[in-house]
Short mmCIF file of C-alpha atoms in Angstrom, two decimals:
data_model
loop_
_atom_site.label_atom_id
_atom_site.label_comp_id
_atom_site.label_asym_id
_atom_site.label_seq_id
_atom_site.Cartn_x
_atom_site.Cartn_y
_atom_site.Cartn_z
CA MET X 17 0.00 0.00 0.00
CA ASN X 18 1.21 3.50 -0.72
CA LYS X 19 0.36 6.58 1.32
CA LYS X 20 -2.51 7.45 -1.03
CA ASP X 21 -4.13 4.02 -0.52
CA ILE X 22 -3.83 4.35 3.26
CA ALA X 23 -5.18 7.91 3.25
CA ASN X 24 -8.18 6.80 1.17
CA ILE X 25 -9.28 4.04 3.53
CA ARG X 26 -8.41 6.05 6.65
CA LYS X 27 -10.72 8.92 5.73
CA GLN X 28 -13.63 6.50 5.30
CA PHE X 29 -13.80 5.79 9.04
CA LYS X 30 -16.73 8.08 9.77
CA LYS X 31 -20.35 7.56 10.73
CA ASP X 32 -23.09 6.97 8.16
CA ASN X 33 -20.62 6.35 5.34
CA ASP X 34 -21.84 3.98 2.63
CA LEU X 35 -18.28 3.45 1.37
CA LEU X 36 -17.23 1.68 4.58
CA LYS X 37 -19.44 -0.71 6.50
CA ILE X 38 -18.34 -2.37 9.75
CA SER X 39 -20.34 -5.53 10.34
CA SER X 40 -19.08 -6.63 13.76
CA ILE X 41 -16.75 -5.59 16.56
CA PHE X 42 -15.04 -8.03 18.91
CA ASN X 43 -13.47 -6.68 22.12
CA VAL X 44 -11.15 -8.76 24.32
CA TYR X 45 -10.09 -7.58 27.80
CA ILE X 46 -6.68 -8.85 29.02
CA MET X 47 -5.47 -8.77 32.64
CA LYS X 48 -1.86 -7.62 33.05
CA GLU X 49 -1.04 -9.85 36.05
CA SER X 50 -1.96 -13.15 34.45
CA SER X 51 -1.93 -12.23 30.74
CA GLU X 52 -5.23 -14.01 30.51
CA ILE X 53 -8.53 -13.13 28.88
CA TYR X 54 -10.87 -11.69 31.52
CA HIS X 55 -13.78 -11.05 29.18
CA HIS X 56 -14.62 -10.89 25.49
CA GLN X 57 -17.68 -9.65 23.65
CA ASN X 58 -18.76 -9.68 20.02
CA GLN X 59 -21.63 -7.56 18.70
CA PRO X 60 -22.84 -5.83 15.54
CA PHE X 61 -21.12 -2.46 15.22
CA GLU X 62 -24.46 -0.78 14.55
CA MET X 63 -25.66 -1.91 17.99
CA LEU X 64 -23.21 0.48 19.67
CA ASP X 65 -24.62 3.86 20.55
CA GLN X 66 -23.51 6.82 18.44
CA ASP X 67 -20.94 8.09 20.95
CA GLN X 68 -19.30 4.67 21.24
CA GLN X 69 -19.14 4.34 17.47
CA GLU X 70 -17.47 7.74 17.26
CA LEU X 71 -14.84 6.76 19.84
CA PHE X 72 -13.95 3.56 18.01
CA LEU X 73 -13.93 5.18 14.56
CA ASN X 74 -11.47 7.81 15.82
CA ASN X 75 -9.37 5.02 17.33
CA PHE X 76 -9.19 3.18 14.01
CA LYS X 77 -8.20 6.39 12.20
CA LYS X 78 -5.42 6.98 14.73
CA MET X 79 -4.22 3.40 14.29
CA LEU X 80 -3.86 4.04 10.54
CA GLY X 81 -2.18 7.42 11.07
CA GLY X 82 1.49 8.17 10.48
CA ASN X 83 3.99 7.76 7.66
CA LEU X 84 5.03 4.55 5.94
CA ASP X 85 8.26 3.03 7.28
CA GLU X 86 8.03 5.34 10.28
CA LYS X 87 4.85 4.26 12.06
CA LEU X 88 3.14 2.11 9.44
CA PHE X 89 4.87 -0.89 7.87
CA GLU X 90 3.70 -3.08 5.02
CA LEU X 91 4.88 -6.58 5.91
CA LYS X 92 5.18 -9.63 3.73
CA PHE X 93 4.10 -12.83 5.47
CA ARG X 94 6.84 -15.40 6.01
CA ARG X 95 6.24 -18.67 4.26
CA ASN X 96 5.92 -21.91 6.19
CA ALA X 97 5.58 -20.15 9.57
CA GLU X 98 4.14 -22.35 12.30
CA ASN X 99 0.52 -21.51 13.20
CA ASN X 100 0.55 -19.05 10.30
CA SER X 101 -1.29 -15.77 10.99
CA GLN X 102 -1.88 -15.21 7.29
CA LEU X 103 -4.00 -18.38 7.16
CA ILE X 104 -5.80 -17.55 10.43
CA LEU X 105 -6.70 -14.04 9.26
CA HIS X 106 -7.75 -15.23 5.82
CA GLN X 107 -10.01 -17.87 7.35
CA GLY X 108 -11.44 -15.25 9.71
CA LEU X 109 -12.11 -12.97 6.76
CA LEU X 110 -13.99 -15.71 4.89
CA SER X 111 -15.90 -17.17 7.85
CA SER X 112 -19.65 -16.64 7.80
CA GLU X 113 -20.35 -17.93 11.30
CA VAL X 114 -19.86 -15.57 14.25
CA ASP X 115 -18.43 -18.31 16.47
CA GLU X 116 -15.87 -19.22 13.80
CA TRP X 117 -14.84 -15.57 13.42
CA LYS X 118 -14.40 -15.26 17.19
CA GLU X 119 -12.29 -18.42 17.41
CA TYR X 120 -9.94 -17.25 14.69
CA MET X 121 -9.50 -13.87 16.37
CA LEU X 122 -8.89 -15.54 19.74
CA GLU X 123 -6.07 -17.49 18.08
CA ILE X 124 -4.48 -14.15 17.19
CA VAL X 125 -5.03 -12.96 20.77
CA SER X 126 -3.22 -16.06 22.08
CA LYS X 127 -0.23 -15.24 19.86
CA ILE X 128 -0.25 -11.63 21.12
CA LEU X 129 -0.22 -12.77 24.75
CA LEU X 130 2.65 -15.19 24.12
CA SER X 131 4.77 -12.47 22.53
CA ARG X 132 5.07 -10.15 25.55
CA GLN X 133 3.91 -9.20 29.05
CA TYR X 134 1.96 -5.93 29.07
CA GLU X 135 2.45 -3.38 31.86
CA ASN X 136 -1.25 -2.49 31.97
CA ASP X 137 -4.52 -4.23 31.30
CA ILE X 138 -5.16 -4.02 27.58
CA VAL X 139 -8.14 -4.22 25.26
CA ILE X 140 -7.71 -5.86 21.85
CA THR X 141 -10.38 -4.83 19.35
CA PHE X 142 -11.11 -6.58 16.05
CA ILE X 143 -13.55 -5.40 13.42
CA ARG X 144 -14.75 -6.97 10.21
CA GLY X 145 -15.78 -4.57 7.51
CA GLU X 146 -16.07 -3.80 3.84
CA TYR X 147 -14.30 -0.91 2.16
CA ARG X 148 -15.86 0.20 -1.10
CA LYS X 149 -13.91 2.25 -3.60
CA PRO X 150 -15.65 3.84 -6.62
CA THR X 151 -14.29 2.63 -9.95
CA LYS X 152 -14.59 6.10 -11.46
CA ARG X 153 -15.57 9.66 -10.66
CA ARG X 154 -19.08 11.03 -10.96
CA ASN X 155 -20.08 11.88 -14.52
CA GLU X 156 -22.07 15.11 -14.43
CA GLU X 157 -23.28 14.78 -18.04
CA THR X 158 -24.84 11.33 -17.65
CA GLU X 159 -25.69 11.86 -13.96
CA GLU X 160 -23.97 8.58 -13.31
CA SER X 161 -23.04 8.26 -9.65
CA GLU X 162 -19.51 7.38 -8.61
CA ARG X 163 -21.10 4.77 -6.35
CA ASP X 164 -22.87 2.94 -9.19
CA MET X 165 -19.79 0.74 -9.60
CA VAL X 166 -17.36 0.10 -6.76
CA TYR X 167 -14.46 -2.16 -5.87
CA SER X 168 -15.35 -4.20 -2.79
CA HIS X 169 -12.64 -4.91 -0.22
CA PRO X 170 -13.50 -7.03 2.86
CA PHE X 171 -10.99 -6.46 5.67
CA ILE X 172 -10.07 -7.15 9.29
CA LEU X 173 -8.64 -4.39 11.45
CA CYS X 174 -7.10 -4.90 14.89
CA SER X 175 -6.39 -2.16 17.42
CA ILE X 176 -4.59 -2.72 20.74
CA ASN X 177 -5.16 -0.16 23.49
CA ASN X 178 -3.94 0.40 27.02
CA THR X 179 -6.17 0.97 30.00
CA GLN X 180 -5.46 3.57 32.65
CA GLU X 181 -6.49 4.21 36.22
CA PRO X 182 -9.47 6.58 36.62
CA LYS X 183 -8.73 9.98 38.12
CA LYS X 184 -9.56 10.78 41.72
CA GLU X 185 -11.70 13.90 41.67
CA LEU X 186 -13.39 16.33 44.00
CA LEU X 187 -16.94 17.17 42.94
CA PHE X 188 -19.46 19.76 44.11
CA ASP X 189 -23.02 18.54 44.68
CA TYR X 190 -25.37 21.39 43.66
CA VAL X 191 -28.40 19.76 45.27
CA GLY X 192 -26.83 18.85 48.59
CA ARG X 193 -24.54 21.91 48.53
CA GLU X 194 -21.51 19.96 49.58
CA PHE X 195 -18.13 18.86 48.29
CA LYS X 196 -17.81 15.17 47.53
CA TYR X 197 -14.87 12.89 46.85
CA ASN X 198 -15.46 10.91 43.66
CA PHE X 199 -13.54 7.76 42.78
CA VAL X 200 -14.53 5.39 39.98
CA VAL X 201 -13.03 1.91 40.18
CA ASP X 202 -13.64 0.98 36.53
CA PRO X 203 -10.52 1.31 34.34
CA ILE X 204 -10.59 3.72 31.42
CA ILE X 205 -9.77 2.36 27.96
CA ASN X 206 -7.46 4.82 26.24
CA LEU X 207 -8.73 4.88 22.65
CA ASN X 208 -6.81 8.04 21.82
CA ALA X 209 -3.40 6.38 21.55
CA PRO X 210 -3.44 2.79 20.22
CA ILE X 211 -0.20 0.97 21.12
CA ALA X 212 -0.28 -1.36 18.09
CA GLY X 213 -2.56 -2.78 15.44
CA PHE X 214 -2.81 -4.07 11.90
CA LEU X 215 -4.98 -4.10 8.78
CA PHE X 216 -5.47 -7.26 6.71
CA PRO X 217 -5.28 -7.57 3.79
CA CYS X 218 -3.34 -4.78 2.11
CA PHE X 219 -4.83 -3.20 -1.02
CA LYS X 220 -2.91 -2.57 -4.24
CA ASP X 221 -4.23 -1.45 -7.63
CA ASN X 222 -7.81 -1.79 -6.38
CA ALA X 223 -7.28 -5.45 -5.46
CA ALA X 224 -6.70 -7.29 -2.19
CA ASP X 225 -3.17 -8.46 -1.45
CA ILE X 226 -3.46 -11.28 1.07
CA ASN X 227 0.31 -11.81 1.06
CA HIS X 228 0.86 -8.54 2.93
CA VAL X 229 -0.42 -7.01 6.17
CA LEU X 230 -0.21 -3.36 7.25
CA TYR X 231 1.29 -3.16 10.75
CA SER X 232 0.94 -0.07 12.95
CA SER X 233 3.51 0.67 15.64
CA GLY X 234 2.68 2.60 18.78
CA LYS X 235 5.69 4.90 18.39
CA VAL X 236 7.46 6.39 15.39
CA HIS X 237 10.60 4.47 14.31
CA GLU X 238 9.98 1.87 17.02
CA PRO X 239 8.32 -1.19 15.49
CA ASP X 240 7.85 -4.14 17.85
CA HIS X 241 9.97 -6.77 16.11
CA ARG X 242 8.67 -9.58 18.31
CA PHE X 243 5.09 -8.64 17.40
CA ILE X 244 6.04 -8.57 13.72
CA GLU X 245 7.81 -11.91 13.83
CA GLU X 246 5.82 -13.93 16.38
CA VAL X 247 2.29 -12.51 16.09
CA LEU X 248 2.02 -11.53 12.44
CA ASN X 249 4.73 -13.87 11.11
CA GLY X 250 5.96 -11.01 8.96
CA GLU X 251 9.37 -10.68 7.38
CA GLU X 252 11.94 -8.42 9.02
CA THR X 253 11.39 -4.76 8.21
CA MET X 254 13.53 -1.63 8.10
CA THR X 255 12.37 1.77 9.28
CA ALA X 256 12.88 4.91 7.21
CA GLN X 257 15.51 5.90 9.77
CA ASP X 258 17.32 2.59 9.24
CA ASP X 259 17.30 3.06 5.45
CA LYS X 260 18.70 6.59 5.82
CA VAL X 261 21.56 5.40 8.04
CA VAL X 262 22.37 2.54 5.65
CA PHE X 263 22.45 4.91 2.67
CA GLU X 264 24.65 7.43 4.48
CA GLU X 265 27.12 4.74 5.57
CA ILE X 266 27.31 3.33 2.03
CA ILE X 267 28.00 6.78 0.57
CA LYS X 268 30.68 7.41 3.22
CA ASP X 269 32.30 4.08 2.43
CA VAL X 270 32.53 4.60 -1.34
CA THR X 271 33.53 8.29 -1.18
CA GLY X 272 35.94 8.20 1.75
CA ASP X 273 33.50 10.13 3.98
CA GLN X 274 34.03 13.40 2.12
CA LEU X 275 31.50 15.25 -0.05
CA SER X 276 31.09 18.83 -1.23
CA THR X 277 27.75 20.52 -0.66
CA SER X 278 27.23 20.80 -4.43
CA THR X 279 27.75 17.04 -4.86
CA LEU X 280 25.37 16.23 -2.00
CA SER X 281 22.85 18.61 -3.55
CA ASN X 282 23.18 16.73 -6.85
CA VAL X 283 22.60 13.40 -5.06
CA TYR X 284 19.39 14.70 -3.48
CA GLU X 285 18.24 16.24 -6.77
CA GLU X 286 18.69 12.95 -8.63
CA ILE X 287 16.83 10.95 -5.98
CA ASN X 288 14.01 13.51 -5.98
CA ARG X 289 13.77 13.19 -9.78
CA MET X 290 13.33 9.41 -9.39
CA ILE X 291 10.52 9.92 -6.87
CA VAL X 292 8.69 12.53 -8.97
CA GLU X 293 8.91 10.45 -12.15
CA ASN X 294 7.46 7.41 -10.36
CA GLU X 295 4.87 9.29 -8.30
CA GLU X 296 1.93 7.33 -9.73
CA ASP X 297 3.73 3.97 -9.62
CA GLU X 298 5.20 1.87 -6.87
CA GLN X 299 7.68 3.63 -4.61
CA PRO X 300 11.12 3.60 -6.31
CA LYS X 301 13.97 1.69 -4.66
CA LEU X 302 17.71 1.95 -5.11
CA ASP X 303 19.79 -1.19 -5.61
CA THR X 304 23.56 -1.24 -6.10
CA LYS X 305 23.27 -0.22 -9.78
CA ASP X 306 20.96 2.69 -8.94
CA VAL X 307 23.31 3.96 -6.23
CA GLU X 308 26.25 3.75 -8.64
CA ARG X 309 24.30 5.68 -11.29
CA VAL X 310 23.15 8.37 -8.80
CA LEU X 311 26.70 8.94 -7.57
CA LYS X 312 28.14 9.11 -11.08
CA MET X 313 25.47 11.56 -12.25
CA SER X 314 26.14 13.65 -9.14
CA GLY X 315 29.74 14.20 -10.20
CA ILE X 316 31.54 11.71 -7.96
CA GLU X 317 34.54 10.23 -9.75
CA ASP X 318 36.22 6.84 -9.42
CA ILE X 319 32.93 5.03 -8.74
CA ASN X 320 32.23 1.54 -10.02
CA ILE X 321 29.72 -1.22 -9.30
CA GLU X 322 32.30 -3.34 -7.44
CA LYS X 323 32.87 -0.54 -4.91
CA VAL X 324 29.16 -0.08 -4.34
CA GLU X 325 28.47 -3.83 -4.00
CA THR X 326 31.31 -4.15 -1.50
CA ALA X 327 29.88 -1.25 0.51
CA PHE X 328 26.40 -2.84 0.56
CA GLN X 329 27.90 -6.12 1.71
CA LYS X 330 29.94 -4.40 4.43
CA ILE X 331 27.19 -2.13 5.76
CA ILE X 332 24.09 -4.32 5.54
CA ASP X 333 25.56 -7.72 4.65
CA ASP X 334 23.38 -7.90 1.55
CA ASP X 335 24.42 -6.63 -1.87
CA LYS X 336 20.87 -7.34 -3.16
CA TYR X 337 19.20 -4.98 -0.67
CA GLU X 338 17.05 -2.16 -2.09
CA ILE X 339 16.76 1.20 -0.33
CA LYS X 340 13.46 3.08 -0.58
CA ALA X 341 14.15 6.44 -2.23
CA SER X 342 11.64 8.36 -0.12
CA ASN X 343 13.31 7.13 3.09
CA ILE X 344 16.67 8.71 2.31
CA LEU X 345 15.58 12.04 0.88
CA PRO X 346 14.99 14.88 3.37
CA LYS X 347 11.72 16.72 2.71
CA TYR X 348 12.68 18.36 -0.53
CA ASN X 349 10.74 21.62 -0.41
CA SER X 350 11.11 22.38 3.29
CA LYS X 351 14.07 23.36 5.44
CA SER X 352 14.73 19.78 6.47
CA ILE X 353 18.54 19.82 6.41
CA LYS X 354 20.16 21.01 9.63
CA ILE X 355 23.70 22.43 9.54
CA ASN X 356 25.04 22.69 13.08
CA THR X 357 28.21 24.61 13.98
CA LYS X 358 29.59 26.15 17.17
CA ILE X 359 28.73 29.59 15.81
CA ALA X 360 25.24 29.03 14.44
CA ASN X 361 22.64 26.46 13.42
CA ILE X 362 21.18 26.73 9.93
CA SER X 363 18.15 25.05 8.36
CA ILE X 364 17.98 24.71 4.58
CA SER X 365 16.03 22.72 2.01
CA PRO X 366 17.75 20.05 -0.14
CA GLN X 367 16.97 22.02 -3.30
CA ASP X 368 18.80 25.09 -1.87
CA LEU X 369 21.84 23.18 -0.63
CA ARG X 370 23.67 24.16 -3.83
CA TYR X 371 23.88 27.74 -2.49
CA VAL X 372 25.96 26.64 0.50
CA LYS X 373 29.75 26.24 0.27
CA GLN X 374 32.45 25.37 2.76
CA ILE X 375 35.60 27.25 1.86
CA GLN X 376 39.09 27.58 3.30
CA PHE X 377 40.54 31.10 3.54
CA ASN X 378 43.67 32.25 5.34
CA GLY X 379 43.97 28.80 6.91
CA LYS X 380 40.45 28.91 8.36
CA LEU X 381 37.20 27.19 7.41
CA TYR X 382 34.20 29.31 6.46
CA LEU X 383 30.61 28.48 5.62
CA MET X 384 29.50 30.64 2.69
CA LEU X 385 25.86 31.19 1.71
CA GLU X 386 25.01 32.57 -1.70
CA VAL X 387 22.08 35.01 -1.34
CA GLU X 388 20.05 36.98 -3.88
CA GLU X 389 19.39 39.97 -1.69
CA ASP X 390 21.00 42.00 1.09
CA THR X 391 21.12 40.30 4.47
CA ILE X 392 19.30 42.08 7.28
CA ILE X 393 20.35 41.42 10.88
CA GLU X 394 18.42 43.03 13.75
CA GLY X 395 17.01 45.57 11.30
CA PHE X 396 20.46 46.52 9.89
CA THR X 397 21.35 45.90 6.24
CA MET X 398 24.75 44.27 5.99
CA ILE X 399 27.47 45.82 3.79
CA PRO X 400 29.09 43.33 1.35
CA GLU X 401 32.70 42.60 2.35
CA ALA X 402 35.21 41.49 -0.25
CA LEU X 403 37.42 38.51 0.57
CA VAL X 404 41.04 39.73 0.74
CA ASP X 405 43.99 37.47 1.45
CA ASP X 406 46.08 39.38 4.05
CA LYS X 407 49.19 37.48 2.99
CA LYS X 408 49.03 39.11 -0.44
CA GLY X 409 48.87 42.74 0.48
#
């Protein structure tokens, strides 16, 4: 799934929406001390009152929030995994009997409880639903509705949420005209910050992809690898941060850890071109040949495929690994590059990096910024100063 696919389904989680129908909701309450199921309940989603529906719909939207490879991860199921979650979820998706659906979801719950001990009581929520996507836009001339023909996507979504202790409060009783101490013993389910979850199956090109599952991490850049491996039986994944570090280390290895700002600007420009040209297609990835080509086109000399393959093998122990282009490019049109020095910290966009130079003058290093207008500091317009070598006077 790309970010557009995720955004499309995420925005459908709203009340009275004919493009997304939730048939049933299954809640399972887990005790932290014993890691055992205390209670579970399945019911039609429409049987919940309006306020409850709203709370859960917001929870599901939050679970699907965040960027790919940062908080959301598309995982490929491992083949031949014992007690395979892909098969369990697929059977749950196809089951017509409520009891069958519950049993399949309880199998997933058992795998979750075996994977870790939770610090608080938790509530695991499963829903079965159908996501409908119009095949085309509304035609005003023929008055044909965009909903006349739709792609139908059955799905299962799971959201895991912490509970928290209720607050101790002091209340004022208007009738009795007295202050009262109020303490509720029932735990509060925190639906505002799901700690994990997943969507099955993934959707690509308006079709279901049962070989992949979309996993949601509770925190950015912190996927739960045990959950991925033991609960979902997914293949190992890399975060965007991991990809960025790998790319940087590979570039350092093949260039000797030295680059000019103009060369780095060229590298970012070439990667951005790849992303823009493939915007409507699958996210572009860089293998060893792509990295070699990017570096050569950026003006780096003495680069060959053997050097790049050796660097891949050294850094990530896999010369067949592909790096997602979007993971290694700082936000291109915003001031996403930070230049930190003892004198000052500067923020600049990748496309403007070409206007920054590090120069050596009179035995000292200087950071030079090319500007198109006078610089104003504290309301004062700066006077241009010519560079003069004192040793040549």
